[in-house]
Amino acid sequence: MTSSTGSDRPVVLYDTTLRDGTQGENVTLSLADKLRVARMLDEYGMPYIEGGWPGSNPKDIEFFRTARTMSWHTAKLAAFGSTRHRSNTAATDPNLQELVRAETPVVTIFGKSWLLH
């Protein structure tokens, strides 16, 4: 399919259910729930699954620890996090260290724009 701009590049989906999808009121997933949803997304054929923010809570730490031992058919797991805090170097920033420790094939890093960060 070609778009109106003439591009024939495919659209690649990146699912954020395990992080962004749990930010609604009264929405919570257990570790088992997160692993089950990730497995279902993989079986569906989702190419990228964002697993959450490693280091933000014990459940996400365990999710990445468990998920890296699982076989994935189509999905590549992504760890989500932010750029370093302004008082840290990249080498000493706890958030960046957790992203590396997650051992995912993909890392999604957002940049902060608020002056207090």
Coordinates of N, CA and C in Angstrom, one line a residue:
M1 N 0.9 -1.2 0.0 CA 0.0 0.0 0.0 C 0.9 1.2 0.0
T2 N 0.6 2.2 -0.8 CA 1.3 3.5 -0.9 C 0.5 4.6 -0.3
S3 N 1.1 5.4 0.6 CA 0.4 6.5 1.1 C 0.3 7.7 0.2
S4 N -0.5 8.7 0.6 CA -0.6 9.9 -0.3 C 0.7 10.6 -0.5
T5 N 1.7 10.3 0.3 CA 3.0 10.9 0.2 C 3.9 10.1 -0.7
G6 N 3.4 9.0 -1.1 CA 4.2 8.1 -2.0 C 5.1 7.1 -1.3
S7 N 5.0 7.1 0.0 CA 5.8 6.2 0.8 C 5.2 4.8 0.8
D8 N 6.0 3.8 0.7 CA 5.5 2.4 0.8 C 6.1 1.7 2.0
R9 N 6.7 2.5 2.9 CA 7.2 1.9 4.1 C 6.1 1.4 5.0
P10 N 6.3 0.3 5.6 CA 5.2 -0.3 6.5 C 5.1 0.5 7.8
V11 N 3.9 0.4 8.4 CA 3.7 0.9 9.7 C 4.1 -0.1 10.7
V12 N 4.9 0.2 11.7 CA 5.3 -0.8 12.7 C 4.7 -0.4 14.0
L13 N 4.0 -1.3 14.6 CA 3.3 -1.1 15.9 C 4.2 -1.3 17.1
Y14 N 4.0 -0.5 18.1 CA 4.7 -0.5 19.4 C 3.7 -0.4 20.5
D15 N 3.5 -1.5 21.2 CA 2.4 -1.6 22.2 C 2.9 -1.1 23.5
T16 N 2.1 -0.2 24.2 CA 2.4 0.3 25.5 C 1.5 -0.1 26.6
T17 N 0.7 -1.1 26.3 CA -0.3 -1.5 27.3 C 0.3 -1.8 28.7
L18 N 1.4 -2.4 28.8 CA 2.0 -2.9 30.1 C 2.4 -1.7 30.9
R19 N 2.6 -0.5 30.3 CA 3.0 0.7 31.1 C 1.9 1.7 31.0
D20 N 1.7 2.2 29.8 CA 0.7 3.3 29.7 C -0.7 2.8 29.9
G21 N -1.0 1.6 29.5 CA -2.3 1.1 29.7 C -2.7 0.9 31.2
T22 N -1.7 0.9 32.1 CA -2.0 0.7 33.5 C -2.1 2.0 34.3
Q23 N -2.0 3.1 33.6 CA -2.1 4.4 34.3 C -3.5 4.9 34.5
G24 N -4.5 4.2 34.0 CA -5.9 4.6 34.3 C -6.3 4.3 35.7
E25 N -7.4 5.0 36.1 CA -7.9 4.8 37.4 C -8.4 3.4 37.6
N26 N -8.0 2.8 38.7 CA -8.4 1.4 39.1 C -7.9 0.3 38.1
V27 N -6.8 0.6 37.4 CA -6.2 -0.4 36.5 C -4.9 -0.9 37.1
T28 N -4.8 -2.1 37.3 CA -3.6 -2.7 37.9 C -3.4 -4.1 37.3
L29 N -2.1 -4.4 37.1 CA -1.8 -5.8 36.6 C -0.8 -6.4 37.5
S30 N -1.0 -7.6 37.9 CA -0.1 -8.4 38.6 C 1.1 -8.8 37.7
L31 N 2.2 -9.3 38.3 CA 3.3 -9.8 37.5 C 2.8 -10.9 36.5
A32 N 2.0 -11.8 37.0 CA 1.4 -12.8 36.1 C 0.6 -12.3 35.0
D33 N -0.2 -11.2 35.3 CA -1.1 -10.6 34.3 C -0.2 -9.9 33.2
K34 N 0.9 -9.2 33.7 CA 1.8 -8.6 32.7 C 2.4 -9.6 31.8
L35 N 2.9 -10.7 32.3 CA 3.5 -11.7 31.5 C 2.5 -12.4 30.6
R36 N 1.3 -12.6 31.0 CA 0.2 -13.2 30.2 C -0.2 -12.2 29.1
V37 N -0.3 -11.0 29.4 CA -0.6 -10.0 28.3 C 0.5 -9.9 27.3
A38 N 1.7 -9.9 27.8 CA 2.9 -9.8 26.9 C 2.9 -11.1 25.9
R39 N 2.6 -12.2 26.5 CA 2.6 -13.5 25.7 C 1.5 -13.4 24.7
M40 N 0.3 -12.9 25.0 CA -0.8 -12.8 24.1 C -0.5 -11.8 23.0
L41 N 0.2 -10.7 23.3 CA 0.6 -9.7 22.3 C 1.6 -10.3 21.3
D42 N 2.5 -11.1 21.9 CA 3.5 -11.8 21.0 C 2.8 -12.8 20.1
E43 N 1.9 -13.5 20.6 CA 1.2 -14.5 19.8 C 0.3 -13.8 18.7
Y44 N -0.2 -12.6 19.0 CA -0.9 -11.9 18.1 C 0.0 -11.4 16.9
G45 N 1.2 -11.2 17.2 CA 2.2 -10.8 16.2 C 2.7 -9.3 16.4
M46 N 2.5 -8.8 17.6 CA 2.9 -7.4 17.9 C 4.5 -7.4 17.8
P47 N 5.0 -6.5 17.0 CA 6.5 -6.5 16.8 C 7.2 -5.9 18.0
Y48 N 6.7 -4.9 18.7 CA 7.3 -4.3 19.9 C 6.4 -4.3 21.1
I49 N 6.8 -4.7 22.2 CA 6.0 -4.6 23.4 C 6.9 -3.9 24.5
E50 N 6.3 -2.8 24.9 CA 7.0 -2.0 26.0 C 6.6 -2.7 27.3
G51 N 7.6 -3.2 28.0 CA 7.4 -3.9 29.3 C 7.2 -3.0 30.5
G52 N 7.5 -1.8 30.4 CA 7.4 -0.9 31.6 C 8.7 -0.2 31.9
W53 N 8.8 0.4 33.1 CA 9.9 1.2 33.5 C 10.7 0.4 34.5
P54 N 11.8 -0.2 34.0 CA 12.6 -1.1 35.0 C 13.1 -0.2 36.1
G55 N 13.1 -0.7 37.3 CA 13.6 0.0 38.5 C 12.5 0.8 39.1
S56 N 11.4 1.0 38.5 CA 10.4 1.9 39.1 C 9.6 1.2 40.2
N57 N 9.6 -0.1 40.2 CA 8.9 -0.8 41.2 C 9.3 -2.3 41.1
P58 N 9.2 -3.1 42.2 CA 9.6 -4.5 42.2 C 9.0 -5.3 41.1
K59 N 7.7 -5.0 40.8 CA 7.0 -5.8 39.8 C 7.6 -5.7 38.5
D60 N 8.0 -4.5 38.1 CA 8.6 -4.3 36.8 C 10.0 -4.9 36.7
I61 N 10.8 -4.8 37.8 CA 12.1 -5.4 37.9 C 11.9 -6.9 37.6
E62 N 11.0 -7.5 38.3 CA 10.8 -9.0 38.1 C 10.2 -9.3 36.8
F63 N 9.4 -8.4 36.2 CA 8.9 -8.7 34.8 C 10.0 -8.8 33.9
F64 N 11.0 -7.9 33.9 CA 12.1 -7.9 33.0 C 13.0 -9.1 33.2
R65 N 13.2 -9.4 34.5 CA 14.0 -10.6 34.9 C 13.4 -11.9 34.3
T66 N 12.1 -12.0 34.4 CA 11.4 -13.2 33.9 C 11.3 -13.2 32.4
A67 N 10.9 -12.1 31.9 CA 10.7 -12.0 30.4 C 11.9 -12.3 29.6
R68 N 13.1 -11.9 30.1 CA 14.3 -12.2 29.3 C 14.6 -13.6 29.2
T69 N 14.0 -14.5 30.1 CA 14.2 -15.9 30.0 C 13.2 -16.6 29.1
M70 N 12.2 -15.9 28.6 CA 11.2 -16.5 27.8 C 11.5 -16.4 26.3
S71 N 10.9 -17.3 25.5 CA 11.1 -17.2 24.1 C 10.0 -16.4 23.5
W72 N 10.3 -15.5 22.6 CA 9.4 -14.6 22.0 C 9.4 -14.9 20.5
H73 N 8.2 -15.1 19.9 CA 8.0 -15.4 18.5 C 8.2 -14.3 17.6
T74 N 7.6 -13.2 17.8 CA 7.7 -12.0 16.9 C 8.1 -10.7 17.7
A75 N 7.8 -10.7 18.9 CA 7.9 -9.4 19.7 C 9.4 -9.2 20.1
K76 N 9.7 -7.9 20.2 CA 11.0 -7.5 20.8 C 10.5 -6.7 22.0
L77 N 11.0 -7.0 23.2 CA 10.6 -6.3 24.4 C 11.4 -5.0 24.5
A78 N 10.7 -4.0 25.0 CA 11.4 -2.7 25.1 C 11.3 -2.3 26.6
A79 N 12.3 -1.7 27.1 CA 12.3 -1.1 28.4 C 12.2 0.4 28.2
F80 N 11.4 1.1 29.1 CA 11.0 2.5 28.9 C 11.7 3.3 30.1
G81 N 12.2 4.4 29.7 CA 12.8 5.3 30.8 C 13.2 6.6 30.2
S82 N 13.8 7.4 31.1 CA 14.1 8.8 30.7 C 15.6 9.0 30.6
T83 N 15.9 10.2 30.1 CA 17.3 10.6 30.0 C 17.8 10.7 31.5
R84 N 19.1 10.9 31.6 CA 19.7 11.1 32.9 C 19.1 12.3 33.7
H85 N 19.2 12.2 35.0 CA 18.8 13.4 35.8 C 20.0 14.4 35.7
R86 N 19.7 15.6 35.7 CA 20.7 16.6 35.5 C 21.8 16.6 36.5
S87 N 21.6 16.0 37.7 CA 22.7 16.0 38.7 C 23.6 14.7 38.5
N88 N 23.3 13.9 37.6 CA 24.0 12.6 37.4 C 24.7 12.6 36.0
T89 N 25.8 11.9 35.9 CA 26.3 11.6 34.6 C 25.6 10.4 34.1
A90 N 25.7 10.1 32.8 CA 25.0 8.9 32.2 C 25.5 7.7 32.8
A91 N 26.8 7.6 33.2 CA 27.4 6.4 33.8 C 26.9 6.2 35.2
T92 N 26.5 7.2 35.9 CA 26.0 7.0 37.3 C 24.5 7.1 37.5
D93 N 23.8 7.4 36.5 CA 22.4 7.6 36.6 C 21.6 6.3 36.9
P94 N 20.9 6.2 38.0 CA 20.2 5.0 38.4 C 19.2 4.5 37.3
N95 N 18.5 5.5 36.7 CA 17.5 5.1 35.7 C 18.2 4.5 34.5
L96 N 19.2 5.1 34.0 CA 19.9 4.5 32.8 C 20.5 3.2 33.1
Q97 N 21.0 3.0 34.4 CA 21.6 1.7 34.8 C 20.5 0.7 34.8
E98 N 19.3 1.0 35.2 CA 18.2 0.0 35.2 C 17.8 -0.4 33.8
L99 N 17.8 0.6 32.9 CA 17.5 0.3 31.5 C 18.5 -0.7 30.9
V100 N 19.8 -0.5 31.2 CA 20.8 -1.5 30.8 C 20.6 -2.9 31.4
R101 N 20.3 -2.9 32.7 CA 20.1 -4.1 33.5 C 18.9 -4.9 33.0
A102 N 17.9 -4.2 32.4 CA 16.7 -4.9 31.9 C 17.1 -5.9 30.8
E103 N 18.2 -5.7 30.1 CA 18.7 -6.6 29.0 C 17.7 -6.8 27.9
T104 N 17.0 -5.8 27.5 CA 16.0 -5.9 26.4 C 16.7 -5.5 25.1
P105 N 16.2 -6.1 24.0 CA 16.7 -5.7 22.7 C 16.4 -4.3 22.3
V106 N 15.4 -3.6 22.9 CA 15.0 -2.3 22.6 C 14.9 -1.5 23.9
V107 N 15.3 -0.2 23.8 CA 15.2 0.7 24.9 C 14.5 1.9 24.4
T108 N 13.5 2.4 25.0 CA 12.8 3.7 24.6 C 13.1 4.7 25.7
I109 N 13.8 5.8 25.3 CA 14.2 6.8 26.2 C 13.5 8.1 25.8
F110 N 12.8 8.7 26.8 CA 12.2 10.0 26.5 C 13.0 11.1 27.1
G111 N 13.0 12.3 26.5 CA 13.7 13.4 27.0 C 12.8 14.4 27.8
K112 N 13.3 14.9 28.9 CA 12.5 15.7 29.7 C 12.6 17.2 29.2
S113 N 11.5 17.9 29.3 CA 11.6 19.3 28.9 C 11.3 20.3 30.0
W114 N 10.9 19.8 31.2 CA 10.6 20.6 32.3 C 11.9 21.1 33.0
L115 N 12.0 22.4 33.3 CA 13.3 22.9 33.8 C 13.7 22.3 35.1
L116 N 12.8 21.8 35.9 CA 13.2 21.2 37.2 C 13.8 19.8 37.0
H117 N 13.8 19.3 35.8 CA 14.4 18.0 35.6 C 15.8 18.3 35.0

